[in-house]
Short mmCIF file of C-alpha atoms in Angstrom, two decimals:
data_model
loop_
_atom_site.label_atom_id
_atom_site.label_comp_id
_atom_site.label_asym_id
_atom_site.label_seq_id
_atom_site.Cartn_x
_atom_site.Cartn_y
_atom_site.Cartn_z
CA MET A 27 95.91 14.34 -52.64
CA VAL A 28 97.36 17.60 -53.96
CA SER A 29 96.32 16.74 -57.51
CA GLY A 30 92.88 15.73 -56.30
CA VAL A 31 92.36 19.09 -54.61
CA GLY A 32 92.76 21.22 -57.70
CA PHE A 33 93.69 19.34 -60.83
CA ALA A 34 91.15 16.50 -60.76
CA PRO A 35 88.14 18.87 -61.23
CA LEU A 36 89.96 20.46 -64.17
CA VAL A 37 90.78 17.13 -65.80
CA GLY A 38 87.31 15.79 -65.11
CA GLY A 39 85.68 18.93 -66.48
CA PHE A 40 87.79 18.81 -69.65
CA LEU A 41 87.00 15.14 -70.28
CA GLY A 42 83.31 15.64 -69.60
CA GLN A 43 83.08 18.68 -71.85
CA TYR A 44 85.28 17.73 -74.79
CA VAL A 45 85.45 13.92 -74.75
CA THR A 46 82.82 12.04 -72.73
CA TRP A 47 82.01 11.86 -69.05
CA ARG A 48 82.63 8.09 -69.21
CA MET A 49 86.34 8.81 -69.68
CA ILE A 50 86.40 10.12 -66.11
CA PHE A 51 85.99 6.50 -65.05
CA PHE A 52 87.69 4.69 -67.93
CA GLY A 53 90.74 6.94 -67.58
CA VAL A 54 91.40 5.49 -64.13
CA VAL A 55 92.17 2.06 -65.64
CA PRO A 56 95.49 2.89 -67.36
CA VAL A 57 96.59 4.95 -64.37
CA ALA A 58 95.85 2.03 -62.06
CA LEU A 59 97.80 -0.34 -64.31
CA VAL A 60 100.82 1.98 -64.33
CA VAL A 61 100.68 2.27 -60.53
CA MET A 62 100.46 -1.51 -60.16
CA VAL A 63 103.47 -2.08 -62.40
CA ALA A 64 105.49 0.70 -60.76
CA GLY A 65 104.59 -0.57 -57.31
CA ALA A 66 105.65 -4.11 -58.16
CA ARG A 67 109.00 -2.90 -59.50
CA LEU A 68 109.87 -0.09 -57.08
CA LEU A 69 108.33 -0.88 -53.70
CA PRO A 70 110.40 -3.12 -51.41
CA ALA A 71 109.08 -6.60 -50.79
CA THR A 72 107.55 -7.22 -47.40
CA PRO A 73 107.66 -10.61 -45.69
CA GLY A 74 104.45 -12.57 -45.49
CA ARG A 75 102.84 -13.91 -42.36
CA PRO A 76 102.56 -17.67 -42.79
CA GLY A 77 99.94 -19.31 -40.67
CA GLU A 78 97.65 -16.30 -40.47
CA ARG A 79 94.09 -16.92 -41.59
CA PRO A 80 92.19 -14.13 -43.36
CA ASP A 81 89.53 -12.42 -41.27
CA LEU A 82 86.60 -13.28 -43.52
CA ALA A 83 83.99 -12.54 -40.86
CA GLY A 84 85.42 -9.05 -40.29
CA LEU A 85 85.60 -8.42 -44.02
CA LEU A 86 81.95 -9.46 -44.54
CA LEU A 87 80.60 -7.54 -41.53
CA SER A 88 82.51 -4.35 -42.35
CA GLY A 89 81.39 -4.45 -45.98
CA VAL A 90 77.72 -4.98 -45.09
CA GLY A 91 77.77 -2.41 -42.32
CA LEU A 92 79.53 0.37 -44.19
CA ALA A 93 77.60 -0.15 -47.42
CA SER A 94 74.27 -0.10 -45.57
CA LEU A 95 75.11 3.10 -43.68
CA LEU A 96 76.40 4.94 -46.75
CA ILE A 97 73.37 4.00 -48.85
CA ALA A 98 70.99 5.02 -46.06
CA VAL A 99 72.65 8.38 -45.53
CA SER A 100 72.99 9.18 -49.24
CA LYS A 101 69.38 8.19 -50.04
CA GLY A 102 67.76 9.53 -46.87
CA GLN A 103 66.73 12.81 -48.52
CA ASP A 104 65.16 11.05 -51.51
CA TRP A 105 63.51 8.13 -49.77
CA GLY A 106 62.63 9.93 -46.52
CA TRP A 107 64.62 9.63 -43.30
CA THR A 108 61.79 7.73 -41.59
CA SER A 109 60.99 5.47 -44.54
CA TYR A 110 61.27 1.71 -44.08
CA PRO A 111 64.21 1.24 -46.50
CA VAL A 112 66.31 3.88 -44.74
CA LEU A 113 65.44 2.63 -41.25
CA ILE A 114 66.19 -0.98 -42.25
CA LEU A 115 69.53 0.00 -43.79
CA LEU A 116 70.50 2.01 -40.73
CA THR A 117 69.59 -0.87 -38.43
CA VAL A 118 71.46 -3.43 -40.52
CA GLY A 119 74.48 -1.14 -40.81
CA LEU A 120 74.75 -0.36 -37.10
CA ASP A 121 74.19 -4.00 -36.07
CA ALA A 122 76.78 -5.25 -38.57
CA LEU A 123 79.35 -2.73 -37.36
CA ALA A 124 78.66 -3.61 -33.72
CA LEU A 125 79.27 -7.28 -34.58
CA PHE A 126 82.38 -6.24 -36.50
CA VAL A 127 83.81 -4.58 -33.39
CA TYR A 128 82.95 -7.68 -31.32
CA VAL A 129 84.67 -9.98 -33.80
CA GLU A 130 87.75 -7.80 -34.27
CA LEU A 131 88.43 -7.68 -30.55
CA ARG A 132 88.38 -11.48 -30.29
CA VAL A 133 90.04 -12.93 -33.38
CA ALA A 134 93.75 -13.66 -33.36
CA HIS A 135 94.48 -11.76 -36.58
CA PRO A 136 91.85 -9.02 -37.02
CA LEU A 137 91.20 -7.16 -40.24
CA LEU A 138 91.69 -3.90 -38.29
CA ASN A 139 93.44 -3.69 -34.95
CA LEU A 140 90.78 -1.69 -33.10
CA ARG A 141 92.75 -1.78 -29.87
CA ILE A 142 94.67 1.17 -31.27
CA PHE A 143 91.68 3.32 -30.27
CA ARG A 144 92.82 2.97 -26.67
CA ASN A 145 95.39 5.63 -27.55
CA ALA A 146 93.60 8.93 -26.84
CA SER A 147 96.06 11.01 -28.88
CA PHE A 148 95.49 8.85 -31.96
CA VAL A 149 91.70 9.07 -31.54
CA MET A 150 91.79 12.86 -31.19
CA ALA A 151 94.01 13.26 -34.26
CA ALA A 152 91.77 10.93 -36.29
CA LEU A 153 88.64 12.89 -35.33
CA LEU A 154 90.24 16.20 -36.26
CA ILE A 155 91.36 14.88 -39.63
CA ASP A 156 87.88 13.45 -40.28
CA VAL A 157 86.22 16.83 -39.69
CA MET A 158 88.69 18.70 -41.87
CA PHE A 159 88.69 16.28 -44.78
CA THR A 160 84.89 16.20 -44.69
CA GLY A 161 85.00 19.94 -45.32
CA LEU A 162 87.51 19.40 -48.14
CA PHE A 163 85.33 16.87 -49.97
CA LEU A 164 82.26 19.03 -49.35
CA VAL A 165 83.89 21.97 -51.12
CA LEU A 166 85.06 19.74 -53.98
CA ALA A 167 81.46 18.55 -54.38
CA LEU A 168 79.62 21.87 -54.05
CA VAL A 169 81.82 24.56 -55.59
CA PRO A 170 82.09 23.08 -59.12
CA SER A 171 78.32 22.50 -59.04
CA PHE A 172 77.78 26.14 -58.05
CA LEU A 173 80.04 27.41 -60.82
CA THR A 174 78.34 25.36 -63.54
CA GLN A 175 74.71 25.50 -62.39
CA VAL A 176 74.48 28.99 -60.91
CA GLN A 177 77.18 31.02 -62.66
CA GLY A 178 76.89 29.15 -65.95
CA LEU A 179 80.56 28.23 -66.41
CA THR A 180 81.65 25.34 -68.57
CA PRO A 181 83.04 22.32 -66.66
CA THR A 182 86.57 23.16 -67.85
CA ASN A 183 86.39 26.77 -66.68
CA ALA A 184 84.92 25.64 -63.38
CA GLY A 185 87.91 23.32 -62.99
CA LEU A 186 90.29 26.21 -63.65
CA VAL A 187 88.82 28.07 -60.67
CA MET A 188 89.79 25.11 -58.47
CA VAL A 189 93.44 25.01 -59.59
CA PRO A 190 94.88 27.79 -57.33
CA GLN A 191 93.98 25.86 -54.21
CA ALA A 192 96.14 22.94 -55.39
CA LEU A 193 99.08 25.34 -55.76
CA ALA A 194 98.42 26.70 -52.26
CA TRP A 195 98.48 23.16 -50.87
CA MET A 196 101.77 22.47 -52.65
CA VAL A 197 103.32 25.52 -51.00
CA ALA A 198 101.90 24.71 -47.55
CA THR A 199 103.01 21.07 -47.36
CA PRO A 200 106.82 21.57 -47.20
CA LEU A 201 106.32 24.55 -44.88
CA ALA A 202 104.24 22.36 -42.58
CA VAL A 203 106.98 19.73 -42.51
CA ARG A 204 109.58 22.30 -41.49
CA LEU A 205 107.33 23.74 -38.78
CA PHE A 206 106.52 20.25 -37.50
CA VAL A 207 110.18 19.29 -37.28
CA ARG A 208 111.22 22.55 -35.59
CA ARG A 209 108.23 23.43 -33.43
CA GLY A 210 106.15 20.28 -33.08
CA THR A 211 102.49 19.72 -33.89
CA ARG A 212 100.61 22.47 -32.12
CA LEU A 213 101.80 25.59 -33.97
CA PRO A 214 101.17 24.45 -37.57
CA ALA A 215 97.99 22.64 -36.51
CA VAL A 216 96.44 25.68 -34.83
CA LEU A 217 97.55 28.07 -37.57
CA GLY A 218 96.30 25.74 -40.30
CA THR A 219 92.96 25.15 -38.60
CA VAL A 220 92.34 28.88 -38.17
CA LEU A 221 93.09 29.47 -41.86
CA LEU A 222 90.97 26.50 -42.91
CA GLY A 223 88.01 27.53 -40.75
CA GLY A 224 88.35 31.21 -41.64
CA GLY A 225 88.51 30.46 -45.36
CA THR A 226 85.42 28.27 -45.07
CA LEU A 227 83.53 31.00 -43.23
CA MET A 228 84.43 33.47 -45.99
CA LEU A 229 82.67 31.12 -48.41
CA VAL A 230 79.48 32.11 -46.59
CA ARG A 231 79.63 35.16 -48.89
CA ILE A 232 78.89 32.92 -51.86
CA ASN A 233 76.16 34.33 -54.11
CA VAL A 234 75.10 34.42 -57.74
CA ASP A 235 77.35 37.41 -58.53
CA LEU A 236 80.41 36.41 -56.47
CA PRO A 237 83.58 37.26 -58.47
CA ARG A 238 85.50 34.12 -59.33
CA PRO A 239 88.91 35.56 -58.27
CA GLU A 240 87.49 36.12 -54.79
CA LEU A 241 86.15 32.57 -54.70
CA ALA A 242 89.54 31.20 -55.80
CA LEU A 243 91.24 33.28 -53.10
CA TRP A 244 89.20 31.83 -50.25
CA LEU A 245 89.55 28.32 -51.65
CA SER A 246 93.32 28.85 -51.67
CA VAL A 247 93.29 30.08 -48.08
CA ARG A 248 91.40 26.92 -47.10
CA ALA A 249 93.82 24.69 -48.99
CA PHE A 250 96.88 26.41 -47.49
CA GLY A 251 95.45 25.92 -43.99
CA LEU A 252 94.57 22.30 -44.67
CA GLY A 253 98.07 21.66 -46.00
CA LEU A 254 99.53 22.96 -42.73
CA VAL A 255 97.22 21.09 -40.40
CA ALA A 256 96.99 17.80 -42.30
CA THR A 257 100.74 17.21 -42.41
CA SER A 258 101.27 18.00 -38.74
CA ILE A 259 98.29 16.05 -37.40
CA LEU A 260 98.94 13.05 -39.62
CA GLY A 261 102.45 12.92 -38.20
CA ALA A 262 101.23 13.38 -34.64
CA SER A 263 98.57 10.67 -35.04
CA VAL A 264 101.23 7.95 -35.15
CA ALA A 265 104.00 9.62 -33.14
CA THR A 266 102.75 8.20 -29.83
CA LEU A 267 102.25 4.64 -31.14
CA ALA A 268 104.63 1.73 -30.97
CA PRO A 269 106.39 1.12 -34.31
CA ALA A 270 104.84 -2.36 -34.57
CA VAL A 271 101.28 -1.01 -34.75
CA VAL A 272 101.96 1.97 -37.05
CA PRO A 273 100.91 0.08 -40.23
CA ASP A 274 97.63 -0.90 -38.58
CA ALA A 275 97.13 2.68 -37.42
CA LEU A 276 97.67 4.08 -40.91
CA ALA A 277 95.18 1.59 -42.36
CA ILE A 278 92.58 2.43 -39.72
CA ARG A 279 93.05 6.15 -40.17
CA LEU A 280 92.59 5.89 -43.94
CA VAL A 281 89.50 3.69 -43.64
CA PHE A 282 87.79 5.86 -41.05
CA GLN A 283 88.73 9.04 -42.89
CA ARG A 284 86.95 7.78 -46.00
CA ILE A 285 83.95 6.59 -43.99
CA ALA A 286 83.58 9.81 -42.02
CA SER A 287 84.04 11.95 -45.12
CA GLY A 288 81.45 9.95 -47.08
CA ILE A 289 78.85 10.08 -44.32
CA GLY A 290 79.62 13.72 -43.48
CA VAL A 291 79.35 14.91 -47.08
CA ALA A 292 76.12 12.94 -47.55
CA LEU A 293 74.56 14.51 -44.44
CA LEU A 294 75.67 18.03 -45.34
CA THR A 295 74.44 17.56 -48.93
CA ALA A 296 71.08 16.50 -47.52
CA LEU A 297 71.13 19.70 -45.45
CA VAL A 298 71.82 21.69 -48.64
CA ASN A 299 68.85 20.11 -50.41
CA ALA A 300 66.52 20.67 -47.47
CA ARG A 301 67.59 24.29 -47.07
CA ARG A 302 67.31 24.95 -50.82
CA GLN A 303 63.75 23.65 -50.92
CA GLN A 304 62.76 25.65 -47.85
CA ILE A 305 64.35 28.87 -49.12
CA PHE A 306 62.76 28.44 -52.55
CA ALA A 307 59.33 27.86 -50.97
CA ASP A 308 59.71 30.94 -48.77
CA ARG A 309 60.72 33.16 -51.68
CA ALA A 310 58.07 31.75 -53.97
CA ALA A 311 55.44 32.58 -51.35
CA LEU A 312 56.40 36.25 -51.73
CA LEU A 313 55.28 36.03 -55.36
CA SER A 314 51.68 35.17 -54.63
CA PRO A 315 49.10 36.90 -56.88
CA ASP A 316 48.08 39.31 -54.11
CA ARG A 317 51.67 40.46 -53.53
CA VAL A 318 52.70 40.93 -57.15
CA ALA A 319 49.45 42.33 -58.55
CA GLY A 320 50.97 45.80 -58.78
CA ASP A 321 54.33 44.78 -60.25
CA PRO A 322 54.27 45.49 -63.99
CA ARG A 323 57.38 43.38 -64.64
CA ILE A 324 55.80 40.19 -63.35
CA GLN A 325 52.51 41.02 -65.06
CA HIS A 326 54.41 41.33 -68.32
CA MET A 327 56.05 37.93 -67.73
CA ARG A 328 52.66 36.33 -67.11
CA GLU A 329 51.26 37.75 -70.30
CA GLN A 330 53.94 35.84 -72.21
CA GLY A 331 52.66 32.50 -70.90
CA PRO A 332 54.51 29.82 -68.89
CA ASP A 333 57.79 30.50 -70.71
CA GLY A 334 57.69 34.11 -69.64
CA LEU A 335 58.03 33.15 -65.97
CA LEU A 336 60.91 30.76 -66.63
CA PRO A 337 63.68 33.38 -66.05
CA LEU A 338 62.11 34.34 -62.73
CA TRP A 339 61.88 30.68 -61.70
CA GLN A 340 65.54 30.14 -62.64
CA GLN A 341 66.59 33.22 -60.70
CA LEU A 342 64.77 31.95 -57.61
CA GLN A 343 66.43 28.55 -57.98
CA ASN A 344 69.91 30.08 -58.26
CA HIS A 345 69.48 32.37 -55.27
CA SER A 346 68.02 29.53 -53.18
CA LEU A 347 70.91 27.21 -54.05
CA ALA A 348 73.53 29.89 -53.28
CA GLN A 349 71.90 30.62 -49.91
CA ALA A 350 71.79 26.90 -49.07
CA TYR A 351 75.49 26.59 -49.90
CA SER A 352 76.19 29.61 -47.71
CA ASP A 353 74.38 28.00 -44.78
CA VAL A 354 76.25 24.71 -45.04
CA PHE A 355 79.61 26.49 -45.33
CA LEU A 356 78.74 28.30 -42.11
CA VAL A 357 78.18 24.95 -40.38
CA SER A 358 81.39 23.48 -41.82
CA GLY A 359 83.47 26.54 -40.91
CA ALA A 360 82.15 26.62 -37.35
CA LEU A 361 82.90 22.92 -36.84
CA THR A 362 86.40 23.43 -38.22
CA LEU A 363 87.18 26.29 -35.84
CA LEU A 364 85.95 24.16 -32.94
CA CYS A 365 88.78 21.78 -33.79
CA VAL A 366 91.20 24.38 -32.42
CA VAL A 367 89.96 23.47 -28.95
CA GLY A 368 90.72 19.81 -29.61
CA ILE A 369 94.22 20.65 -30.82
CA LEU A 370 94.95 22.78 -27.74
CA ILE A 371 93.83 20.10 -25.28
CA ALA A 372 95.35 17.17 -27.18
CA ARG A 373 98.64 15.73 -26.02
CA CYS A 374 101.23 16.83 -28.57
CA GLY A 375 104.71 15.42 -28.30
CA PRO A 376 107.85 17.52 -28.69
CA ALA A 377 109.17 18.44 -32.07
CA PRO A 378 110.99 15.50 -33.70
CA GLY A 379 114.20 17.54 -33.89
CA ARG A 380 114.12 18.18 -30.13
CA ARG A 381 113.65 14.64 -28.95
CA ALA A 382 116.41 13.06 -26.97
#
């Protein structure tokens, strides 16, 4: 995860700029092969479960339900949220997931042990992690786009701006472990959430002329906070569970984290697009012929033909996109700070070092 926070945009930008963007996907193949071989040689063997039948119904229902929801949410802005394809996909997705829950609670060997959600502490920790990692993936999606489209950086240079946050995460993770062992969950979780939410709110200052060192600073503050809170909450999410169900809990947490992040980023990206279009329309309305008749600069642009107005159009696009990003960072930062309330009311066990 640390490499994904800061180094993946740099590697992806370098490959896309100097090699080919296809290598971003092809390059995963040798890495996956190395991981498979290393896993087979280094990981301890685990005993099988003879007699267990695979949960094919759960696998089919979860695949149909999740795929339908993700497609509907990601295409809602393009197809229209009330269009028949989106409504059909949403209906199919929700019905399939409802059937999935029904099946999982009744089969002898479920694909996911959903009974773990009876543990309120696990549910609270999972929700908090979902909100925070949604903000992480949102930043990883929007900031490189802002740097390349608005500020005109090359993909490689945009990736370099993202590197300091990976270093901040690397520093925060061992510190979070020490705080968790000595003081328990609440202190590093609250401190990390405040830093994460505060850093996100500082990104509201994003604009066309924002200095890149300042942007890297607030990204690093976010990453440091997320490193503190993620380690402590991930540990707390399984601390109250019986050892026998911990593997199922880890699988569920990972699955739902990916689902929530995918849907959350898709919804917030749709919000960005809607806000950008609205802001652009509002600013373009200020350039009506009656309003700009006395502005010699715009008159000079018009005299040069359609190409003369192109710089003005590009400037409006850039400012509209930056303002839309600012608005969505405000939403993300506010939601993150609300998580402090959840951490304070959640049941946090004692520090591992203080347990009897």
